[in-house]
GROMACS .gro file of C-alpha atoms in nm:
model
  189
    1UNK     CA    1   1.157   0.416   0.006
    2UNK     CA    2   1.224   0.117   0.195
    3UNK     CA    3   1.453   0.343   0.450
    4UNK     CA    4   1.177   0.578   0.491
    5UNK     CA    5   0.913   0.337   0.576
    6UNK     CA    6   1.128   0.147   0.813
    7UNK     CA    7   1.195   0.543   0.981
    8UNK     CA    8   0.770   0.554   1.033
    9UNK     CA    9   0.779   0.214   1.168
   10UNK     CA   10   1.031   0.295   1.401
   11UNK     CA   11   0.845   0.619   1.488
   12UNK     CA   12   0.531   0.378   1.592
   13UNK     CA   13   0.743   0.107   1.748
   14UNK     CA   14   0.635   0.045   2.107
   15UNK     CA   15   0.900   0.009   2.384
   16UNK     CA   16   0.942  -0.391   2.365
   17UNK     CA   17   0.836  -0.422   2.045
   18UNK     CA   18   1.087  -0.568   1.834
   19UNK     CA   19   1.078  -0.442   1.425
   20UNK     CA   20   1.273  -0.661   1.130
   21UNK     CA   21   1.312  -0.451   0.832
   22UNK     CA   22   1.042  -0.364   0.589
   23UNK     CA   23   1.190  -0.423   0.205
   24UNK     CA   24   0.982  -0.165  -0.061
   25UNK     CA   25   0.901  -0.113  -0.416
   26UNK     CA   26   0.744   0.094  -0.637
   27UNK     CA   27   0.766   0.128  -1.006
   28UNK     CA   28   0.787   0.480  -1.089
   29UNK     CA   29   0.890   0.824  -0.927
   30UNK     CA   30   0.646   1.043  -0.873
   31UNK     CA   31   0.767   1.412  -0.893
   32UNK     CA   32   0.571   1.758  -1.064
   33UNK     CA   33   0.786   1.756  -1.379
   34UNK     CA   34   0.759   1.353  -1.414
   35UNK     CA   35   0.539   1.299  -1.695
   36UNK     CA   36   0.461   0.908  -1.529
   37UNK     CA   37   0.325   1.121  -1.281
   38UNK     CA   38  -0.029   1.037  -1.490
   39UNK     CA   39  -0.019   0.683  -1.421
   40UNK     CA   40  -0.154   0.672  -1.089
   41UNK     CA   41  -0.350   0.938  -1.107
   42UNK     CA   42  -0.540   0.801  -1.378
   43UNK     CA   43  -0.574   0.463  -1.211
   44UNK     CA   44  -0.754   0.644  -0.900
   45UNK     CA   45  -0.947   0.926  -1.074
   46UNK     CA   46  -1.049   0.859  -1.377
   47UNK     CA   47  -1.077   0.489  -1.396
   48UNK     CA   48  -0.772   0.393  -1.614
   49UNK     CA   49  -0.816   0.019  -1.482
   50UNK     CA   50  -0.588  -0.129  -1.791
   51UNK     CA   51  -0.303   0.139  -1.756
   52UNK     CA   52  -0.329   0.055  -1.393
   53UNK     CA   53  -0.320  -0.300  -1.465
   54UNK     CA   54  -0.011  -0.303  -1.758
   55UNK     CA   55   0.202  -0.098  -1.503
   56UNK     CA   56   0.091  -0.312  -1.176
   57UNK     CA   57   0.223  -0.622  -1.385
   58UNK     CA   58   0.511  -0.478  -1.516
   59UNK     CA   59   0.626  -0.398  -1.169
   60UNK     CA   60   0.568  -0.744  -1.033
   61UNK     CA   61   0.767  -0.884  -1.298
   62UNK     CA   62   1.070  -0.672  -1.205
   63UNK     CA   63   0.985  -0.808  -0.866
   64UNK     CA   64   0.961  -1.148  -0.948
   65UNK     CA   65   1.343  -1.135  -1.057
   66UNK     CA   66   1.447  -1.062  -0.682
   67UNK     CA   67   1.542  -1.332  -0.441
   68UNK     CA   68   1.365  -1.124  -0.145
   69UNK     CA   69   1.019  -1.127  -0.324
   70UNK     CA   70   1.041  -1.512  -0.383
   71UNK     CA   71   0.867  -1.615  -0.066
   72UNK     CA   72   0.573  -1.352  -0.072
   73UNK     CA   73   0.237  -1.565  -0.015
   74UNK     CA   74   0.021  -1.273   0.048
   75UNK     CA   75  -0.096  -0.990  -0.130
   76UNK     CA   76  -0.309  -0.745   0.089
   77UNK     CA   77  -0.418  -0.390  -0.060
   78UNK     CA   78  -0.518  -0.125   0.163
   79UNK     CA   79  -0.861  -0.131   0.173
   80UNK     CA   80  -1.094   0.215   0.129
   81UNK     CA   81  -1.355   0.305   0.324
   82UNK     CA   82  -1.652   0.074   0.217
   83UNK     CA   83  -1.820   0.455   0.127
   84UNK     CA   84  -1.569   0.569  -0.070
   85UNK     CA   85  -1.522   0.251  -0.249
   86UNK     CA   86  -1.862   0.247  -0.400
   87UNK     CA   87  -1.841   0.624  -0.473
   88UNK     CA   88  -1.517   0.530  -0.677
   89UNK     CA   89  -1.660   0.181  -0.800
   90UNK     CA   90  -1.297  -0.027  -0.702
   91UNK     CA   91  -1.033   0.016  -0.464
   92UNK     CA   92  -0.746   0.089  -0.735
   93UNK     CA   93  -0.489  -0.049  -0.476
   94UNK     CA   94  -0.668  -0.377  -0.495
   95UNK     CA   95  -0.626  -0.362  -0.927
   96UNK     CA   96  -0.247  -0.325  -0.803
   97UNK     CA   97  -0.223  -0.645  -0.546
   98UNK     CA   98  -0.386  -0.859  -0.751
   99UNK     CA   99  -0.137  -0.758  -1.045
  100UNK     CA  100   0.186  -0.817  -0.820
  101UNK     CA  101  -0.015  -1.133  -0.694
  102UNK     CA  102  -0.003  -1.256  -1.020
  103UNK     CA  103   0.349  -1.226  -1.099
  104UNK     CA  104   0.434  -1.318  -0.787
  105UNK     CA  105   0.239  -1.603  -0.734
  106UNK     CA  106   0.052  -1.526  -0.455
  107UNK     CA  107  -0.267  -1.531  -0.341
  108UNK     CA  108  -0.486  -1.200  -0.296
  109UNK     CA  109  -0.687  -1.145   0.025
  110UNK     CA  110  -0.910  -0.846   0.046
  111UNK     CA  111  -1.060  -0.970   0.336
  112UNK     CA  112  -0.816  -0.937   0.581
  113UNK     CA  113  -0.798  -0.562   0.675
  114UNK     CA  114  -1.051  -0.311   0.718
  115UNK     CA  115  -1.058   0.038   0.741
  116UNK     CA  116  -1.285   0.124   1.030
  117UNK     CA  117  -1.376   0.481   0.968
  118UNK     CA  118  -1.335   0.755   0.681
  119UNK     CA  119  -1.082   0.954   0.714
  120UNK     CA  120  -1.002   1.312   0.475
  121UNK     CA  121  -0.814   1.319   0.217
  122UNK     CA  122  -0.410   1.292   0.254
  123UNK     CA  123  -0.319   1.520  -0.030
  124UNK     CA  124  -0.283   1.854   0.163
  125UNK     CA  125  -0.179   1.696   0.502
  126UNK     CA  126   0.177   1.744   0.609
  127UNK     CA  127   0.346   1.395   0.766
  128UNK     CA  128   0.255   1.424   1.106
  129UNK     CA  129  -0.084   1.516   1.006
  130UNK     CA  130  -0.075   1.212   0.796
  131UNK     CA  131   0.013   0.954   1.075
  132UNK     CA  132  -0.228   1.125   1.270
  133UNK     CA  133  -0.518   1.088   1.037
  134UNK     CA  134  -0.482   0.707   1.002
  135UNK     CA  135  -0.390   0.567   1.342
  136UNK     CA  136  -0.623   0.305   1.446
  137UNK     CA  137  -0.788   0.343   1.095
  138UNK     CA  138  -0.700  -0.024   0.993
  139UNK     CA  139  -0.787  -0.358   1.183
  140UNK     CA  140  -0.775  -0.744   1.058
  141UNK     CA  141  -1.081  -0.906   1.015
  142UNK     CA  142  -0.965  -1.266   1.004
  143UNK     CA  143  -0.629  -1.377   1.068
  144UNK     CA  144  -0.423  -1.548   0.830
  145UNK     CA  145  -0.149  -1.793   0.837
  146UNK     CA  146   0.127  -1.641   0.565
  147UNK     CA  147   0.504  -1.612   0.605
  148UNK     CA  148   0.552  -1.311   0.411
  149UNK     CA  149   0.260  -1.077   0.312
  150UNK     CA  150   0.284  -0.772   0.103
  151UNK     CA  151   0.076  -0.455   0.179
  152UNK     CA  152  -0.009  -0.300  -0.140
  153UNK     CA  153  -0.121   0.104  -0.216
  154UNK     CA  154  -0.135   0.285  -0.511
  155UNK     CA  155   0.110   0.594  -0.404
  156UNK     CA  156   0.373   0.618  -0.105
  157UNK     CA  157   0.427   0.950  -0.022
  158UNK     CA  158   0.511   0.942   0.378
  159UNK     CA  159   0.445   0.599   0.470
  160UNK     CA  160   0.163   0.705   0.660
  161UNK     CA  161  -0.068   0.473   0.557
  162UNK     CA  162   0.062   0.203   0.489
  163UNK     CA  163   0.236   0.222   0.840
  164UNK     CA  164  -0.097   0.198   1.020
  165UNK     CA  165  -0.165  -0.113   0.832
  166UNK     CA  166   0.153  -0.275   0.867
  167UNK     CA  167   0.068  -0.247   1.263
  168UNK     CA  168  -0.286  -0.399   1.213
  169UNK     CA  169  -0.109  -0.664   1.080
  170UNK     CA  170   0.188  -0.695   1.323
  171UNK     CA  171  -0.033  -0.661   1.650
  172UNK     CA  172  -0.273  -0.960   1.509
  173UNK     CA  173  -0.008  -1.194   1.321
  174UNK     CA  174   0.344  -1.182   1.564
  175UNK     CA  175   0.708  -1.115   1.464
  176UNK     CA  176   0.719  -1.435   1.292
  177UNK     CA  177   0.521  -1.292   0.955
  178UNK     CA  178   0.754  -1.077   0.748
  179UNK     CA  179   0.591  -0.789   0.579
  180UNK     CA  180   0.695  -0.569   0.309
  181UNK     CA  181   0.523  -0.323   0.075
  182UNK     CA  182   0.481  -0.209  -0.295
  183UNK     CA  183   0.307   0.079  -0.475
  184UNK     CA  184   0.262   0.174  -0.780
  185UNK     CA  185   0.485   0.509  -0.750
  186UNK     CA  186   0.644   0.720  -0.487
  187UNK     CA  187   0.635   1.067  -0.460
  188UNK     CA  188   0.945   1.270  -0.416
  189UNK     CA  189   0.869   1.496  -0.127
   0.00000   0.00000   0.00000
């Protein structure tokens, strides 16, 4: 996963920008004959807060065991569209962070990005499509001062969108912030 979201960073690299690698996790693999497959989908449509809670935690405990997840100070999920958000009643990437903030030990800041406009649904959009559909989606609200920040969604399936937001980030923050990502699954494509 990590590869492949380092690949869509690369894709929306700039000329002189410079990129440092990207680490990734995610709990579970997402494929059709999975049956974990549930988990997420649960979480996000049908308002399975604990299972998406018990999971969430059990993945930042596995994470808590690795040297490269020791210095994560911020936990930022990617935010809906304030619309869709009270049509859903919680941003289920936001039960995730603060999960992984826990076992991490790290604070949770919802206030940082913002999505700027609603976009469709993802689910039937090829890759390109997908990049497409979120560019200049995301901005940051309020800088923060963090050395390593993790941007946390419920499902990685291209990287698309949490690709947008690690470049909100990036263009606001500098090089000298290192950000990774987690989700809760990733889908085999």
């Amino acid at each position: 996963m990590a590869d492949e979201f380092n690949a869509v960073l690369e894709l929306l690299r700039g000329e002189s920008e410079s990129l440092e690698y990207a680490y990734a996790a995610s709990l579970l693999y997402y494929h059709h004959e999975n049956p974990y497959k549930v988990i997420p989908q649960e979480l996000k449509y049908h308002r399975n807060l604990p299972a998406g809670r018990f999971f969430s935690a059990w993945l930042g405990r596995l994470m808590a065991t690795q040297a490269h997840w020791a210095d994560v100070d911020v936990v930022i999920p990617v935010p809906l569209h304030w619309l869709r958000r009270w049509r859903r009643g919680y941003n289920q990437a936001a039960v995730i962070a603060r999960e992984l903030a826990r076992e991490l030990g790290a604070a949770v800041r919802t206030d940082v990005l913002k999505r700027v406009r609603r976009t469709r649904s993802q689910t039937s959009l090829s890759a390109e499509e997908r990049l497409h559909n979120v560019s200049s989606v995301f901005q940051v609200r309020r800088p923060i001062e963090a050395k390593h920040i993790l941007l946390v969604d419920d499902t990685f399936t291209t990287g698309a969108t949490l690709a947008a937001c690690h470049k909100a980030v990036r263009s606001v923050l500098g090089p000298s912030v290192r950000i990774s990502i987690a989700t809760l699954a990733r889908v085999d494509m």
